[in-house]
Amino acid sequence: MTRALIIVDVQPTFCEGGELGVEGGNAVAERIADYVRAHRDEYAYIATTQDWHIVPGEHFSANPDFVDSWPQHGVAGTANAQLHPAIVALDIAHHFKKGQYAAAYSGFEGIEDNSDRQQSRAEVRIATEEGRTLVNALRKAGVTDVDVVGIAESHCVKETALDAVKFGFHVRVFTDLTVPVSPELGEQARGEMAAAGVELEPSR
């Protein structure tokens, strides 16, 4: 068994005071940081994901429905699109940016980009074609098991976990290291994940 930890979208844009702030986001960021410091040696691979929107099309709307369209958030190059300071302090090596030119919820839709550049459409396409994706990075590292944490449980954490299952990994989501947009959406997301075979449990 070789295990990876994926830290999904722990960014100020999704924490209290951010454009799409989730209640409890800052506290989750701190808990994740504490967990990583205590358990880092258990993981062969650790990566973060970030919304890094440049021109994401209809994903942004002045009249959002909060299902398929949203207010502006995670805008590439802004302070709120950076990783949360608690996560920055962990000095993680691998970072996957997603949603540059289209909606993207799963970390598996991103490309590895360890800079703060705003890549062109062509650069994003080439990186994808060259296989600089999360699934390829995990496979190259020999990963069999994936733990997923982050924000928000009801959206990008769920979609990342479901994709990890589809790609053949054994997946856990730590319920105390994530937070949903609302209790109702959290309950729905946990039902979807459990039905797909994701293990839902507190971090140890």
Short mmCIF file of C-alpha atoms in Angstrom, two decimals:
data_model
loop_
_atom_site.label_atom_id
_atom_site.label_comp_id
_atom_site.label_asym_id
_atom_site.label_seq_id
_atom_site.Cartn_x
_atom_site.Cartn_y
_atom_site.Cartn_z
CA MET A 1 0.00 0.00 0.00
CA THR A 2 1.36 3.38 -1.04
CA ARG A 3 -0.67 6.36 0.10
CA ALA A 4 -1.14 9.92 -1.19
CA LEU A 5 -2.80 12.94 0.41
CA ILE A 6 -4.70 15.40 -1.79
CA ILE A 7 -5.49 18.78 -0.21
CA VAL A 8 -8.33 20.26 -2.23
CA ASP A 9 -8.80 24.00 -2.75
CA VAL A 10 -7.79 25.26 0.69
CA GLN A 11 -7.71 28.87 -0.45
CA PRO A 12 -8.88 32.15 1.14
CA THR A 13 -11.51 32.47 -1.60
CA PHE A 14 -13.35 29.53 0.05
CA CYS A 15 -12.75 30.55 3.67
CA GLU A 16 -14.50 33.13 5.83
CA GLY A 17 -14.23 36.53 4.16
CA GLY A 18 -13.61 35.07 0.71
CA GLU A 19 -15.77 35.40 -2.37
CA LEU A 20 -17.33 31.97 -1.75
CA GLY A 21 -16.43 31.62 1.91
CA VAL A 22 -17.54 28.47 3.70
CA GLU A 23 -18.17 28.61 7.43
CA GLY A 24 -15.40 26.71 9.17
CA GLY A 25 -12.97 27.01 6.27
CA ASN A 26 -10.17 28.67 8.22
CA ALA A 27 -10.46 26.14 11.04
CA VAL A 28 -10.31 23.27 8.54
CA ALA A 29 -7.15 24.77 7.02
CA GLU A 30 -5.48 24.79 10.43
CA ARG A 31 -6.59 21.23 11.21
CA ILE A 32 -5.26 20.00 7.88
CA ALA A 33 -1.92 21.68 8.57
CA ASP A 34 -1.74 20.05 12.00
CA TYR A 35 -2.58 16.67 10.47
CA VAL A 36 0.09 16.96 7.79
CA ARG A 37 2.75 17.88 10.34
CA ALA A 38 1.82 14.84 12.44
CA HIS A 39 1.42 12.30 9.60
CA ARG A 40 3.60 13.49 6.74
CA ASP A 41 5.85 10.43 6.86
CA GLU A 42 2.86 8.17 6.13
CA TYR A 43 2.48 9.59 2.62
CA ALA A 44 4.55 8.86 -0.47
CA TYR A 45 3.00 11.81 -2.28
CA ILE A 46 1.23 15.00 -1.15
CA ALA A 47 -0.36 17.54 -3.48
CA THR A 48 -2.64 20.54 -3.35
CA THR A 49 -5.28 21.64 -5.83
CA GLN A 50 -6.42 25.20 -6.49
CA ASP A 51 -9.15 26.93 -8.40
CA TRP A 52 -7.11 29.16 -10.71
CA HIS A 53 -9.68 30.81 -12.93
CA ILE A 54 -8.52 33.02 -15.79
CA VAL A 55 -11.45 33.05 -18.26
CA PRO A 56 -13.67 30.16 -17.13
CA GLY A 57 -16.60 31.04 -19.35
CA GLU A 58 -20.09 30.51 -17.98
CA HIS A 59 -18.65 29.23 -14.68
CA PHE A 60 -18.69 32.93 -13.67
CA SER A 61 -21.96 34.84 -13.79
CA ALA A 62 -23.33 38.17 -12.65
CA ASN A 63 -26.55 36.25 -11.89
CA PRO A 64 -25.25 32.91 -10.59
CA ASP A 65 -27.46 29.92 -9.89
CA PHE A 66 -24.89 28.47 -7.42
CA VAL A 67 -25.14 25.13 -9.20
CA ASP A 68 -23.48 25.60 -12.57
CA SER A 69 -22.59 29.28 -12.31
CA TRP A 70 -20.99 31.27 -9.50
CA PRO A 71 -19.77 34.72 -8.53
CA GLN A 72 -16.14 35.35 -9.38
CA HIS A 73 -13.81 33.37 -7.10
CA GLY A 74 -10.38 31.82 -7.22
CA VAL A 75 -9.26 34.40 -9.77
CA ALA A 76 -5.73 33.55 -10.92
CA GLY A 77 -3.12 35.92 -9.59
CA THR A 78 -5.21 37.33 -6.75
CA ALA A 79 -4.39 36.90 -3.08
CA ASN A 80 -7.56 34.90 -2.43
CA ALA A 81 -6.63 32.35 -5.11
CA GLN A 82 -3.35 31.55 -3.37
CA LEU A 83 -3.15 28.64 -0.97
CA HIS A 84 -4.22 29.35 2.60
CA PRO A 85 -1.24 30.53 4.69
CA ALA A 86 -1.54 27.44 6.91
CA ILE A 87 -1.04 25.24 3.85
CA VAL A 88 1.72 27.42 2.36
CA ALA A 89 3.70 26.89 5.57
CA LEU A 90 3.80 23.13 4.92
CA ASP A 91 6.11 23.63 1.92
CA ILE A 92 4.36 21.03 -0.25
CA ALA A 93 6.10 20.39 -3.58
CA HIS A 94 3.24 19.50 -5.95
CA HIS A 95 0.42 21.89 -6.90
CA PHE A 96 -2.36 21.32 -9.42
CA LYS A 97 -4.18 24.32 -10.87
CA LYS A 98 -7.64 23.80 -12.37
CA GLY A 99 -10.42 25.74 -14.03
CA GLN A 100 -8.26 28.17 -15.96
CA TYR A 101 -10.50 28.30 -19.01
CA ALA A 102 -13.51 26.16 -18.06
CA ALA A 103 -15.38 24.99 -15.00
CA ALA A 104 -13.47 22.34 -13.04
CA TYR A 105 -14.43 20.76 -9.75
CA SER A 106 -12.19 17.69 -9.50
CA GLY A 107 -8.49 18.00 -8.83
CA PHE A 108 -8.03 15.39 -11.54
CA GLU A 109 -9.05 18.04 -14.09
CA GLY A 110 -6.02 20.17 -13.25
CA ILE A 111 -2.43 20.33 -14.42
CA GLU A 112 0.68 20.48 -12.27
CA ASP A 113 1.81 24.09 -12.10
CA ASN A 114 4.10 25.03 -9.24
CA SER A 115 4.24 28.69 -10.24
CA ASP A 116 1.83 31.61 -9.89
CA ARG A 117 1.73 32.25 -13.63
CA GLN A 118 -1.41 32.74 -15.64
CA GLN A 119 -0.88 30.16 -18.34
CA SER A 120 -2.32 30.59 -21.80
CA ARG A 121 -4.95 28.27 -23.22
CA ALA A 122 -2.24 26.69 -25.34
CA GLU A 123 0.02 26.11 -22.35
CA VAL A 124 -2.80 24.45 -20.40
CA ARG A 125 -3.66 22.27 -23.38
CA ILE A 126 -0.05 21.24 -23.93
CA ALA A 127 0.43 20.42 -20.25
CA THR A 128 -2.67 18.22 -20.37
CA GLU A 129 -1.56 16.51 -23.58
CA GLU A 130 1.87 15.89 -22.05
CA GLY A 131 0.19 14.16 -19.12
CA ARG A 132 1.09 16.60 -16.35
CA THR A 133 -2.05 15.52 -14.54
CA LEU A 134 -2.82 14.33 -11.04
CA VAL A 135 -3.68 10.78 -12.05
CA ASN A 136 -0.39 10.38 -13.88
CA ALA A 137 1.56 11.83 -10.97
CA LEU A 138 -0.09 9.40 -8.56
CA ARG A 139 0.55 6.43 -10.82
CA LYS A 140 4.18 7.45 -11.33
CA ALA A 141 4.57 7.56 -7.54
CA GLY A 142 3.13 4.05 -7.26
CA VAL A 143 0.14 5.24 -5.25
CA THR A 144 -2.65 2.79 -4.48
CA ASP A 145 -4.55 4.64 -1.75
CA VAL A 146 -5.67 8.27 -1.71
CA ASP A 147 -6.83 10.39 1.20
CA VAL A 148 -8.78 13.53 0.29
CA VAL A 149 -9.30 16.60 2.49
CA GLY A 150 -10.15 20.24 1.87
CA ILE A 151 -12.92 22.61 0.80
CA ALA A 152 -15.72 22.21 0.03
CA GLU A 153 -16.85 18.71 0.90
CA SER A 154 -20.06 19.13 -1.07
CA HIS A 155 -18.32 20.16 -4.28
CA CYS A 156 -14.63 19.86 -5.15
CA VAL A 157 -13.72 17.40 -2.38
CA LYS A 158 -16.57 15.14 -3.46
CA GLU A 159 -15.71 15.35 -7.15
CA THR A 160 -12.01 14.72 -6.51
CA ALA A 161 -12.82 11.69 -4.35
CA LEU A 162 -15.26 10.28 -6.92
CA ASP A 163 -12.71 10.68 -9.71
CA ALA A 164 -10.05 8.98 -7.59
CA VAL A 165 -12.36 5.96 -7.27
CA LYS A 166 -12.99 5.98 -11.03
CA PHE A 167 -9.24 5.88 -11.62
CA GLY A 168 -8.95 2.77 -9.46
CA PHE A 169 -7.61 4.12 -6.18
CA HIS A 170 -8.82 3.15 -2.74
CA VAL A 171 -10.16 6.43 -1.35
CA ARG A 172 -10.79 7.90 2.07
CA VAL A 173 -12.22 11.32 2.94
CA PHE A 174 -11.47 12.54 6.44
CA THR A 175 -14.72 14.03 7.68
CA ASP A 176 -13.07 16.32 10.23
CA LEU A 177 -10.69 17.76 7.63
CA THR A 178 -13.34 19.05 5.25
CA VAL A 179 -16.45 21.21 5.43
CA PRO A 180 -19.48 21.49 3.12
CA VAL A 181 -21.21 24.58 1.78
CA SER A 182 -24.25 23.63 3.87
CA PRO A 183 -25.26 20.72 6.13
CA GLU A 184 -27.82 19.57 3.56
CA LEU A 185 -25.35 19.54 0.68
CA GLY A 186 -22.80 17.85 2.92
CA GLU A 187 -25.20 15.03 3.72
CA GLN A 188 -26.00 14.60 0.03
CA ALA A 189 -22.30 14.54 -0.89
CA ARG A 190 -21.48 11.96 1.77
CA GLY A 191 -24.24 9.75 0.43
CA GLU A 192 -22.85 9.97 -3.10
CA MET A 193 -19.31 9.26 -1.97
CA ALA A 194 -20.30 6.32 0.21
CA ALA A 195 -22.33 4.82 -2.63
CA ALA A 196 -19.24 5.02 -4.86
CA GLY A 197 -17.08 3.22 -2.31
CA VAL A 198 -15.33 6.17 -0.68
CA GLU A 199 -14.58 5.53 3.00
CA LEU A 200 -15.72 8.38 5.23
CA GLU A 201 -13.99 8.54 8.58
CA PRO A 202 -12.33 10.98 10.97
CA SER A 203 -8.60 11.47 10.78
CA ARG A 204 -6.71 9.52 13.40
#
